[in-house]
Short mmCIF file of C-alpha atoms and ligand atoms in Angstrom, two decimals:
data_model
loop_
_atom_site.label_atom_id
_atom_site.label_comp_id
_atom_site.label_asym_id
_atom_site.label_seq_id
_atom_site.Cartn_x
_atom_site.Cartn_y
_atom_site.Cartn_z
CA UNK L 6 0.00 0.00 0.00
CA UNK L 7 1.01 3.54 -0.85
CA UNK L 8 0.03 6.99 0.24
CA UNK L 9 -2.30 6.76 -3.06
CA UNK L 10 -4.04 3.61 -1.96
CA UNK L 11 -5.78 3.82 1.21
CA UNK L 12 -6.68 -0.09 2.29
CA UNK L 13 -9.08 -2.00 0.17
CA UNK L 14 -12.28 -3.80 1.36
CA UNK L 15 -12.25 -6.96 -0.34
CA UNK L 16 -15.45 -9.65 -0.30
CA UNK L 17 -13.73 -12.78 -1.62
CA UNK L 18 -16.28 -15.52 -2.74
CA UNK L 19 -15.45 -18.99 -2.91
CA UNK L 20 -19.10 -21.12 -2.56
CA UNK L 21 -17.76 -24.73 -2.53
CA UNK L 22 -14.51 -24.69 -0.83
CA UNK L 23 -12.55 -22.68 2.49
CA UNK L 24 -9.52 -21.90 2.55
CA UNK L 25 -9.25 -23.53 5.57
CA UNK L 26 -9.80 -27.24 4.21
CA UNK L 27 -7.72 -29.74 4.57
CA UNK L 28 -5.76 -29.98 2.23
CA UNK L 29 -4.73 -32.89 -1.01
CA UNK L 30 -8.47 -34.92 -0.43
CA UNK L 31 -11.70 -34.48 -2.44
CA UNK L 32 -11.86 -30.96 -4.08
CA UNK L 33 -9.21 -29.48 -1.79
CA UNK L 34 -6.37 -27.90 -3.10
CA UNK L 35 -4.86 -24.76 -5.33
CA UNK L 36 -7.43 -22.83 -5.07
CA UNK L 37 -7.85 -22.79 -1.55
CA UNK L 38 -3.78 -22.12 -0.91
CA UNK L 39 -4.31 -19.48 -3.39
CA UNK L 40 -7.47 -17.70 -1.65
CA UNK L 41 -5.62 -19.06 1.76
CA UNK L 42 -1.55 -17.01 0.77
CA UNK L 43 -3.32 -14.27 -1.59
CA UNK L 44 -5.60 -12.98 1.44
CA UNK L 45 -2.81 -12.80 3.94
CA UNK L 46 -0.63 -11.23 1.78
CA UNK L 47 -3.07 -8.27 0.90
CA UNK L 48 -3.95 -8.23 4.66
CA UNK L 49 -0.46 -7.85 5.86
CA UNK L 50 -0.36 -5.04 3.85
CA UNK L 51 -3.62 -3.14 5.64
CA UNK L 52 -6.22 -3.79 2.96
CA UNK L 53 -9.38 -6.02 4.56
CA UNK L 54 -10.32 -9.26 3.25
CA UNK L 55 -13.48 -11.16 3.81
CA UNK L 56 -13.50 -15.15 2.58
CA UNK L 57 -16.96 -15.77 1.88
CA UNK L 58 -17.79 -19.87 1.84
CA UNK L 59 -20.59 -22.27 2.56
CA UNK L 60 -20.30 -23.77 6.20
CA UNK L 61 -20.59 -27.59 6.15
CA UNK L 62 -20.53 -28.30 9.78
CA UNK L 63 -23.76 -26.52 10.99
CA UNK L 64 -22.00 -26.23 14.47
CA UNK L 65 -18.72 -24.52 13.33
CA UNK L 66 -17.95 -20.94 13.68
CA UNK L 67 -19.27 -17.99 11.44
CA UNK L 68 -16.28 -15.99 11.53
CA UNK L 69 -12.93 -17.20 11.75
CA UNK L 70 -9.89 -14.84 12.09
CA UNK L 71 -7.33 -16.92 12.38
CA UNK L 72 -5.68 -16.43 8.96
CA UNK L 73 -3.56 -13.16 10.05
CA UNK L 74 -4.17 -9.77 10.90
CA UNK L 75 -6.30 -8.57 8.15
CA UNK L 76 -8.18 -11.62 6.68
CA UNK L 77 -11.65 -13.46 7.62
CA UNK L 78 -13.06 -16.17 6.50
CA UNK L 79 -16.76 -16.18 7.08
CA UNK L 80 -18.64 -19.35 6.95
CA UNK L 81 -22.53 -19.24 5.91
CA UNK L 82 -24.49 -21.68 7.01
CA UNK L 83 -27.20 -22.90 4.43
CA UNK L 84 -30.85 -24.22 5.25
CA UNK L 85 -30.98 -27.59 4.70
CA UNK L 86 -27.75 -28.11 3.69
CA UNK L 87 -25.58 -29.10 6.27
CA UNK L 88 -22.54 -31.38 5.21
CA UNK L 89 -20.74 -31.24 1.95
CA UNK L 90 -22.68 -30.96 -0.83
CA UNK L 91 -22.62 -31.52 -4.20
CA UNK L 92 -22.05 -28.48 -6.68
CA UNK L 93 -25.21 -28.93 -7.99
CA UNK L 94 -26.67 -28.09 -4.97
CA UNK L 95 -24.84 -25.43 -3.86
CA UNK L 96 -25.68 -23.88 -7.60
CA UNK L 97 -29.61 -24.28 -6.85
CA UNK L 98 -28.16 -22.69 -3.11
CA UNK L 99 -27.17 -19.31 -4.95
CA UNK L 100 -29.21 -17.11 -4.13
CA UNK L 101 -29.59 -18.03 0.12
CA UNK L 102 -26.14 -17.57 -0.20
CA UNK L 103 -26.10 -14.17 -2.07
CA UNK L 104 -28.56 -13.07 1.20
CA UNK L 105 -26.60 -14.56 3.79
CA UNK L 106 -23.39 -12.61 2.27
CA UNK L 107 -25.49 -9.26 2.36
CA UNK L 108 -27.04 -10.08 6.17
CA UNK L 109 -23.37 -10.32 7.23
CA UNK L 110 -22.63 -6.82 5.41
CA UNK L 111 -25.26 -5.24 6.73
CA UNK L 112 -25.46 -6.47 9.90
CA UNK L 113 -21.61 -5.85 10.84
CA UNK L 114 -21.58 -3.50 9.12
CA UNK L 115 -18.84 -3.18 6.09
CA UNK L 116 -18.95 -1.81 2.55
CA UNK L 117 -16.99 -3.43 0.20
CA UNK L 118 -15.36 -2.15 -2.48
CA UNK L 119 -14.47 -4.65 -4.73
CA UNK L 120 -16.09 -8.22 -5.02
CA UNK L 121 -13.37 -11.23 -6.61
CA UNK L 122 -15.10 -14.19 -7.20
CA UNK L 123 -13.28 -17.53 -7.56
CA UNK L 124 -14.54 -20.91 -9.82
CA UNK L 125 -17.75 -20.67 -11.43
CA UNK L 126 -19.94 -21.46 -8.72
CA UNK L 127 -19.21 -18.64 -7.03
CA UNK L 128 -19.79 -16.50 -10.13
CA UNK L 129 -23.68 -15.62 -9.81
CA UNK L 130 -23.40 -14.65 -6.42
CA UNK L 131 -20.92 -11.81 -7.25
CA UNK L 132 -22.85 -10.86 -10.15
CA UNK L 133 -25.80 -9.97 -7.50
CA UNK L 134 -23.52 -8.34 -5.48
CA UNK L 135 -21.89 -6.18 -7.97
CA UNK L 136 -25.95 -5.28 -8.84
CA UNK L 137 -26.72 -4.39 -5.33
CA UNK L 138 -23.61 -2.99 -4.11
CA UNK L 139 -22.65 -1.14 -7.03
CA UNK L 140 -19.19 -2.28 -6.91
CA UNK L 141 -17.15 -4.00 -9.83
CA UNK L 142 -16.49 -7.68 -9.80
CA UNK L 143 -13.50 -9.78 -10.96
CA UNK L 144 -13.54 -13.02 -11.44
CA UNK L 145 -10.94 -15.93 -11.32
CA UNK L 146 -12.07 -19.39 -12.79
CA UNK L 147 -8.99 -21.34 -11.56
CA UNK L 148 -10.35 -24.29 -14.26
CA UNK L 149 -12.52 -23.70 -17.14
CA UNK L 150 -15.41 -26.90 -17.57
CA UNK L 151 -15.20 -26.81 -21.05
CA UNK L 152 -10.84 -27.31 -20.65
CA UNK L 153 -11.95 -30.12 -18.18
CA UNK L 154 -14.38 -31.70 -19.64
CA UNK L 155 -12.82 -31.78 -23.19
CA UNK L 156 -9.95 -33.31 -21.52
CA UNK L 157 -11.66 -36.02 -19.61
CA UNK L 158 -13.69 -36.65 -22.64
CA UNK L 159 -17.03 -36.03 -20.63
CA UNK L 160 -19.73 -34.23 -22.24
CA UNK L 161 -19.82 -30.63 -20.41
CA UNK L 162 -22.33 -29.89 -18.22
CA UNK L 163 -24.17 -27.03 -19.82
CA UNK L 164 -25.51 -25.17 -16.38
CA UNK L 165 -21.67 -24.59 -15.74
CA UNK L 166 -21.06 -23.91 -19.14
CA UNK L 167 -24.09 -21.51 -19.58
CA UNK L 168 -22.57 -19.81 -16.07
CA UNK L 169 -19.21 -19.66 -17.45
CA UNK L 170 -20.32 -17.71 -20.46
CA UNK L 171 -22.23 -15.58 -18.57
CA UNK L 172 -19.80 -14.54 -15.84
CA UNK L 173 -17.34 -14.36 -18.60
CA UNK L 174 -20.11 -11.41 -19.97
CA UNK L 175 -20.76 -9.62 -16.57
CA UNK L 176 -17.33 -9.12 -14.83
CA UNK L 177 -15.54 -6.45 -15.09
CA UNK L 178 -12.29 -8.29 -15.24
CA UNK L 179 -10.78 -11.71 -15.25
CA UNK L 180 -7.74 -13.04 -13.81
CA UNK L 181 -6.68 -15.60 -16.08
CA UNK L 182 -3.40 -17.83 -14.50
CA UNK L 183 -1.75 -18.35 -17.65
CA UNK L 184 -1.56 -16.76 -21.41
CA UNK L 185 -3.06 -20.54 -22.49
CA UNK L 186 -5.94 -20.04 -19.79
CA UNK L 187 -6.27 -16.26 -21.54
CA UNK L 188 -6.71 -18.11 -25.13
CA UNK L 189 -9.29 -20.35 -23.87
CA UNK L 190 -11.39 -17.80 -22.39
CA UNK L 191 -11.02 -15.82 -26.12
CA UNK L 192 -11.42 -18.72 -28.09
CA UNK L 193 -14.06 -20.95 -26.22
CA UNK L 194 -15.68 -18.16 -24.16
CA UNK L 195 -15.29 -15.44 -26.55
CA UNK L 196 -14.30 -13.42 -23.87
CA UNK L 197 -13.36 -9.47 -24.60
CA UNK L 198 -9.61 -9.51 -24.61
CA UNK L 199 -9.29 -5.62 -22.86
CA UNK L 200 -10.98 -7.80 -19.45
CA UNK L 201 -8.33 -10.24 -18.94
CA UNK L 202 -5.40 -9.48 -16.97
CA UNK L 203 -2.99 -12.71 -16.48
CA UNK L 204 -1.69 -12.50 -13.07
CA UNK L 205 -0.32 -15.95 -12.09
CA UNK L 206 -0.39 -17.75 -8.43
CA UNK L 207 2.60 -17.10 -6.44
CA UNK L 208 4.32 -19.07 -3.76
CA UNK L 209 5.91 -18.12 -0.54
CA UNK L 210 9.22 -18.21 -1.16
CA UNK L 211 10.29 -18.11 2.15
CA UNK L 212 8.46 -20.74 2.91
CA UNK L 213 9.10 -22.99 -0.06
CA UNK L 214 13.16 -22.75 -0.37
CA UNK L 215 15.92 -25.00 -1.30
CA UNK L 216 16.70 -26.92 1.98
CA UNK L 217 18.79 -29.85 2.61
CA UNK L 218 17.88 -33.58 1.94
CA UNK L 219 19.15 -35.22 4.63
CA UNK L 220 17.48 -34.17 7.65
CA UNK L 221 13.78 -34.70 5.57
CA UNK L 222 14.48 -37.95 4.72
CA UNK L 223 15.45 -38.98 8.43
CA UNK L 224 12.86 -37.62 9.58
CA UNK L 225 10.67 -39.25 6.99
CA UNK L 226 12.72 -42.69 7.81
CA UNK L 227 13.98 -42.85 4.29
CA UNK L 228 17.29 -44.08 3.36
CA UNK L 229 19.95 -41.29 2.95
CA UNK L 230 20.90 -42.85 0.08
CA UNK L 231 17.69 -43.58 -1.58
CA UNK L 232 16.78 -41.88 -4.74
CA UNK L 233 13.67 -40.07 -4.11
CA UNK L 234 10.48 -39.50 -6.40
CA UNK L 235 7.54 -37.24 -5.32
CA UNK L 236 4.20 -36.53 -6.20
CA UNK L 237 1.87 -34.02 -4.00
CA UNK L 238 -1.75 -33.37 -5.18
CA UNK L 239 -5.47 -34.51 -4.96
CA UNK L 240 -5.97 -38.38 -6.12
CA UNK L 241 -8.12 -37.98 -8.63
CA UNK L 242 -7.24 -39.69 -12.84
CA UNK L 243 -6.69 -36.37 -14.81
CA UNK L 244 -3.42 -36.57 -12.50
CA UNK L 245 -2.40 -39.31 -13.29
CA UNK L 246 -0.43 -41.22 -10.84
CA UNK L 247 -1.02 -44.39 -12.43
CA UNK L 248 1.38 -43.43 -14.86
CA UNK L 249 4.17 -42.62 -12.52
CA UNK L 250 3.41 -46.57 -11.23
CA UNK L 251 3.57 -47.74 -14.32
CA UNK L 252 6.89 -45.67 -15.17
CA UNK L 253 8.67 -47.18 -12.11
CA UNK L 254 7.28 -50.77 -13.43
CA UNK L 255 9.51 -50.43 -16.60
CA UNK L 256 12.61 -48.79 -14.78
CA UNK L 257 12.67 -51.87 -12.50
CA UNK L 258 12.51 -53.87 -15.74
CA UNK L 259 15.49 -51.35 -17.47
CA UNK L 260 17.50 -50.67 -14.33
CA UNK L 261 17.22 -53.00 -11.78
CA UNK L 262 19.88 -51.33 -9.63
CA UNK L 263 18.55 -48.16 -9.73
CA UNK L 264 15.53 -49.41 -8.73
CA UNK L 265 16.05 -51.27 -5.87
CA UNK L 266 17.27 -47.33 -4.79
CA UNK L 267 13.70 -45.93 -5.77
CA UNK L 268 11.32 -44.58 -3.48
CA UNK L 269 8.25 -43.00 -4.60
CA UNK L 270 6.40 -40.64 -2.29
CA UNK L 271 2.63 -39.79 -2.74
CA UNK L 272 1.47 -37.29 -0.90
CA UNK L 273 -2.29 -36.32 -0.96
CA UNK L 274 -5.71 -38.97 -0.83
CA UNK L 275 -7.75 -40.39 1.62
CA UNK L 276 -7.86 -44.11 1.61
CA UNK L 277 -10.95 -43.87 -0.58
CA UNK L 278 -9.67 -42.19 -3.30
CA UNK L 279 -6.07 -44.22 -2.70
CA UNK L 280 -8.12 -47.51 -3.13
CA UNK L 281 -7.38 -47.97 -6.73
CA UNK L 282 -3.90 -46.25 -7.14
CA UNK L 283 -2.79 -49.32 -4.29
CA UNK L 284 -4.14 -51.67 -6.58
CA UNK L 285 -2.48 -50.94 -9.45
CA UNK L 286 0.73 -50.57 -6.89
CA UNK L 287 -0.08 -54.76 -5.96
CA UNK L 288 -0.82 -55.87 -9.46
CA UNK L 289 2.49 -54.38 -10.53
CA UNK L 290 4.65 -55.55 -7.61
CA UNK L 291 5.37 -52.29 -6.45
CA UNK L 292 5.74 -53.05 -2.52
CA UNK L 293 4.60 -50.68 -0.05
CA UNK L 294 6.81 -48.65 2.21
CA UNK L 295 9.28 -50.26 0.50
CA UNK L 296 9.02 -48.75 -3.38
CA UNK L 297 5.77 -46.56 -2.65
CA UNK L 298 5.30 -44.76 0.58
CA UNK L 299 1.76 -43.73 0.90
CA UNK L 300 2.38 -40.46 2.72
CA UNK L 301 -1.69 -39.06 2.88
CA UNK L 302 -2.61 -36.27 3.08
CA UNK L 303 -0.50 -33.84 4.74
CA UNK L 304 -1.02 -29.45 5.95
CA UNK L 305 0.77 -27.10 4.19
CA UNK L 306 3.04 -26.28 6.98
CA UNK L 307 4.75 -29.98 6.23
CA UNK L 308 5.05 -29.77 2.38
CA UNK L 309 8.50 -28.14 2.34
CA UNK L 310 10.40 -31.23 3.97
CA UNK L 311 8.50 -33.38 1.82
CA UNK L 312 9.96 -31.13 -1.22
CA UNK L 313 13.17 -31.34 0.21
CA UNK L 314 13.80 -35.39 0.47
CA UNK L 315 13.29 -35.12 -2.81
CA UNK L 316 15.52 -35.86 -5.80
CA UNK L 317 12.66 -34.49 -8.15
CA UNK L 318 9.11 -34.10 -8.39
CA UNK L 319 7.10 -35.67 -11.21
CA UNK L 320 3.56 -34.25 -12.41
CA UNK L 321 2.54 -36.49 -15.35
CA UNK L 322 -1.45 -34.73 -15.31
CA UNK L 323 -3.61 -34.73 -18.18
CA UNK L 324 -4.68 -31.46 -17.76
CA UNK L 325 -3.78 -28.42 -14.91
CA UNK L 326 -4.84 -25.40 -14.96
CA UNK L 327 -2.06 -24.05 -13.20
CA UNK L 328 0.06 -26.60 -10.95
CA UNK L 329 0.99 -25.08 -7.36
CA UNK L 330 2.85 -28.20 -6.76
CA UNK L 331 5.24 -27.75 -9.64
CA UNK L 332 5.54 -23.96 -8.11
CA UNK L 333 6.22 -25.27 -4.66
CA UNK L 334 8.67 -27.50 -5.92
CA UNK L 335 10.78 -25.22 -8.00
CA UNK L 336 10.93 -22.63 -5.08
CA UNK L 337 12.43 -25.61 -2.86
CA UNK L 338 15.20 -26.31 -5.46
CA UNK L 339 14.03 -29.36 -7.05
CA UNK L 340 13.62 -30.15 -11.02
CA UNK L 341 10.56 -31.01 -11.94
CA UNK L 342 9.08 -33.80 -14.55
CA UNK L 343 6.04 -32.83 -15.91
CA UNK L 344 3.70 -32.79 -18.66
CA UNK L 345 3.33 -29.93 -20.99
CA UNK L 346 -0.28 -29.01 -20.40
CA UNK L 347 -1.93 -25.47 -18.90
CA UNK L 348 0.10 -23.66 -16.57
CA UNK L 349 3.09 -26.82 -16.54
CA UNK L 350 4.21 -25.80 -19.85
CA UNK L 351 4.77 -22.19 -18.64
CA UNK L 352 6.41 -22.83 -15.40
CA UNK L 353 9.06 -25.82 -16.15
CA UNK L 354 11.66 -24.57 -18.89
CA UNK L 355 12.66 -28.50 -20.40
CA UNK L 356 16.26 -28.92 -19.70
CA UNK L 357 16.74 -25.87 -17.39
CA UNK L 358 14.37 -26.56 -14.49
CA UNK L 359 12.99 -29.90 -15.02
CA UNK L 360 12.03 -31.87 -17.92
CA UNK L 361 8.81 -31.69 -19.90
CA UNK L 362 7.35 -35.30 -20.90
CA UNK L 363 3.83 -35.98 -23.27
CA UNK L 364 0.76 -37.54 -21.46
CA UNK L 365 0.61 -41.08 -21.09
CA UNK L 366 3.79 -42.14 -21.95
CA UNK L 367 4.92 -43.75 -18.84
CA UNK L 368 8.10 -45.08 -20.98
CA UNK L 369 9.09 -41.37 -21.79
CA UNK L 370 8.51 -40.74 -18.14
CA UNK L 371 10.77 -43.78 -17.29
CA UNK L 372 13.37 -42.32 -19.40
CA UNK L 373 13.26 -39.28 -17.93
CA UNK L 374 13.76 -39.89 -14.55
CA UNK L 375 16.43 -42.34 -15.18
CA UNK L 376 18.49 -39.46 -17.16
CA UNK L 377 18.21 -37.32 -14.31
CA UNK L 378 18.69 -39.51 -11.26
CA UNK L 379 21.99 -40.73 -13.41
CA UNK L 380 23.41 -37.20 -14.38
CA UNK L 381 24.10 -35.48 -10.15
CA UNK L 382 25.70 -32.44 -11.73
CA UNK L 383 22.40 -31.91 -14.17
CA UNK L 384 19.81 -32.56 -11.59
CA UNK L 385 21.84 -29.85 -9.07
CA UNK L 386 22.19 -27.06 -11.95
CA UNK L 387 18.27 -27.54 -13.10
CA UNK L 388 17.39 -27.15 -8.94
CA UNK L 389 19.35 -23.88 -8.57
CA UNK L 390 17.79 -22.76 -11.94
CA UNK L 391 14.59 -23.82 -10.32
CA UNK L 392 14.77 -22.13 -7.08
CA UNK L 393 15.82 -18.65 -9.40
CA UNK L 394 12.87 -19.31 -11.48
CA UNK L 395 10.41 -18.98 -9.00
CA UNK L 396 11.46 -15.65 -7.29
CA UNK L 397 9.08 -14.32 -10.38
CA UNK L 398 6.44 -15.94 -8.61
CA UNK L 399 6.50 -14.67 -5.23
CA UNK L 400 3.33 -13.71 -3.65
CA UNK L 401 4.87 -10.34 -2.63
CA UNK L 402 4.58 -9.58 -6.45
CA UNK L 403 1.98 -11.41 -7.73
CA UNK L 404 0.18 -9.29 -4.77
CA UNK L 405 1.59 -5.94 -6.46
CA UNK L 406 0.10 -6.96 -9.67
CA UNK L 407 -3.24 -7.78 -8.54
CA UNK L 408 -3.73 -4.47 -6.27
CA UNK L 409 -2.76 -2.46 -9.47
CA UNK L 410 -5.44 -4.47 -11.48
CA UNK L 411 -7.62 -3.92 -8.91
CA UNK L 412 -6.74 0.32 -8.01
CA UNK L 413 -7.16 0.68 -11.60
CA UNK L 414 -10.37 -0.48 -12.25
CA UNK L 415 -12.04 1.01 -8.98
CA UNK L 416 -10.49 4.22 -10.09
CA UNK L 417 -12.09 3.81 -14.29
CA UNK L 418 -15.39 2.58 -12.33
CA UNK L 419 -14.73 5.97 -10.09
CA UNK L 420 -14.14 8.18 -13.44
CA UNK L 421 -17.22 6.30 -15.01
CA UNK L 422 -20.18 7.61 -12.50
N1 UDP F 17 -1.42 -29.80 -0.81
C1 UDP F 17 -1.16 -29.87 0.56
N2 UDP F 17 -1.24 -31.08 1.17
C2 UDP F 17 -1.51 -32.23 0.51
C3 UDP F 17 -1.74 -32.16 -0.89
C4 UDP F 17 -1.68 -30.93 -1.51
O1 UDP F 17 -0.88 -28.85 1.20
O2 UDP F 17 -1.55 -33.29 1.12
C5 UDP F 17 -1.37 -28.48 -1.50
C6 UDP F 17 -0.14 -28.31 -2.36
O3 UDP F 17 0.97 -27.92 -1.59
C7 UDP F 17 -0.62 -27.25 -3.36
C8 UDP F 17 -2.11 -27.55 -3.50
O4 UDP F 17 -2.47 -28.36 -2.40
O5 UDP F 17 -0.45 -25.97 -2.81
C9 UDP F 17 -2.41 -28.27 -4.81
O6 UDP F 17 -2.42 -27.33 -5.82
P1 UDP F 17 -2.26 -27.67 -7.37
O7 UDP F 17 -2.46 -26.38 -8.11
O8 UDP F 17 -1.00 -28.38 -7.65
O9 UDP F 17 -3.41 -28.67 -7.70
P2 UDP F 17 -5.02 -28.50 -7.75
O10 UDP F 17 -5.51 -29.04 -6.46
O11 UDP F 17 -5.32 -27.05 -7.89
O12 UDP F 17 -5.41 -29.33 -8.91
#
């Protein structure tokens, strides 16, 4: 903040998810460390930032202030639906929610001056309030249902779509994370190209920095010598860990002695959504805790010692929109193999901080991993470049970038009336 920019009052919307979830299971992950880092940072610097978000435990607290000076998270609770629910019925929810956001404005009372709305669900309800506040809205999607769904093959769902196109209409900017996420907005959305500003996540790169290996893997009881493999995220196929099974499968077969090295950690799942991923680990002999470690799902404040026992971190998705994880792990120093899909082909430069592989080509993969765990000298120079690479990603600027898209448009809304 600057003597030109007296603090902001911010109403963040996120319907479906808090930024106080756990973290890695069910729909629970970037975009709640994103809300989660992006609202402390602005509130450390003075500006005010409510988190508005359904409350699925009818007996939890309304507000909850334990983010840092400067940030709330405010919890509505919903008639008749207590529990998590389905996005389909927080959708028909909308407009109790819209109300319940107001009630708390009014009755606390706080005027907003700037409403950013996050995923689609969360898009109608700043629509209203931009109506009835007379404030602007911006709106992040974090993933785009027709990028999904065209990915998974799955026919889209047209209420999301239809929203999608029509918050893509109403707000008076978008953050897009990447240029490809700004094309697909153009292209499939036919978005005006004067409303999108890309502003990508940023990590804490304090937080996430290059850090020794041994004292994470003792503590993790892993062998000093051990070469380790990681992968952090939500269990779910477009991610596919199946293929980083399937790529240790054919190393054992190519390079028996580096395999008996191998360990691969997998951070992220409950045992529900592990079920099948531990199958696939039996039917291809991959033993537990001995090949595989089966980590969970761990908080945030563990994820850098995870990042640090390892030798590299391997992303093999289908599809991401943006990719925290490969973000996280360049800030801690450590080369990343990924494919080259949404925000993964942006952040990983192939051959300088990682290696960029096709999807579904668990050979390539194989290949990959072997070249690196075999060449020390490359593997060190690509984590130092990765560690330098992220400093552009810092949430210090990525929250310069987004107060200046936001002072700007509150001052053209100002010039406007
Ligand atoms: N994460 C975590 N604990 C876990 C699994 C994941 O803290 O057990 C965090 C991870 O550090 C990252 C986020 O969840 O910040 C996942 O973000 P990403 O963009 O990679 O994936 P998304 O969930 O958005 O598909």
């Amino acid at each position: 903040m600057n003597e030109f920019s007296p603090p902001l009052k911010l109403a963040f919307i996120s319907v479906h998810t808090s930024p106080l979830a756990q973290l890695g299971v069910q729909k629970s992950g970037g975009m709640n460390v994103y809300l989660h880092e992006l609202a402390r940072e602005l509130g450390r610097r003075g500006h005010h930032i409510d988190i508005f978000t359904h409350r699925p435990d009818p007996a939890g607290r309304e507000v909850d202030g334990s983010m840092g000076a400067g940030s709330r998270v405010i919890h509505l609770a919903l008639k008749g639906l207590p529990g998590p629910r389905s996005q389909e019925e927080l959708f028909e929810a909308r407009q109790q929610f819209a109300a319940g956001v107001i009630r708390f404005a009014t009755r606390n009372p706080i005027r907003y001056d700037l409403v950013y709305s996050h995923y689609w669900l969360s898009g109608w309800v700043a629509e209203k309030l931009k109506e009835i506040w007379q404030i602007p809205f911006i709106q992040m999607f974090h993933t785009l249902g027709q990028m999904k769904h065209r990915i998974a093959n799955r026919s889209f769902p047209s209420t999301r779509t239809r929203e999608e196109l029509r918050i893509t209409e109403r707000a008076d900017a978008i953050i897009a994370a990447t240029p490809a996420e700004r094309a697909q907005l153009r292209w499939l959305y036919r978005a005006n190209r004067r409303k999108i500003h890309i502003v990508p996540p940023g990590v804490d790169t304090d937080f996430f920095q290059p850090r020794p290996a041994e004292p994470a893997r003792r503590h993790l009881a892993l062998p000093p010598q051990a070469k380790v493999l990681l992968f952090v995220g939500r269990i779910e196929p477009l991610k596919a860990v199946d293929d980083i099974l399937k790529a240790l499968a054919q190393i054992r077969v190519l390079r028996p002695a580096v395999f008996r090295e191998l360990r691969l950690l997998i951070v992220g799942g409950n045992p529900h959504e592990l079920g099948p991923i531990r199958q696939l680990a039996t039917r291809l002999a991959l033993r537990e805790k001995d090949t595989v470690h089966f980590l969970g799902p761990l908080p945030h404040s563990e994820l850098p010692r995870a990042y640090a026992a390892a030798d590299a971190v391997i992303m093999p998705s289908d599809y991401e929109s943006f990719g925290m994880v490969a973000l996280e792990a360049l800030a801690s120093g450590r080369p990343v193999i990924a494919t080259q899909v949404g925000g993964l082909a942006h952040l990983i430069e192939d051959g300088h901080t990682g290696y960029h592989i096709p999807t579904r080509e668990p050979g390539i993969l194989a290949d990959r991993i072997l070249h690196l765990l075999s060449h020390e000298k490359t593997a060190a120079a690509m984590g130092h470049n990765a560690a330098i690479s992220a400093q552009r990603y810092s949430w210090q600027r990525i929250g310069d970038e987004l107060l200046a898209i936001f002072q700007r448009l509150l001052s053209s809304v100002q010039r406007d009336r």
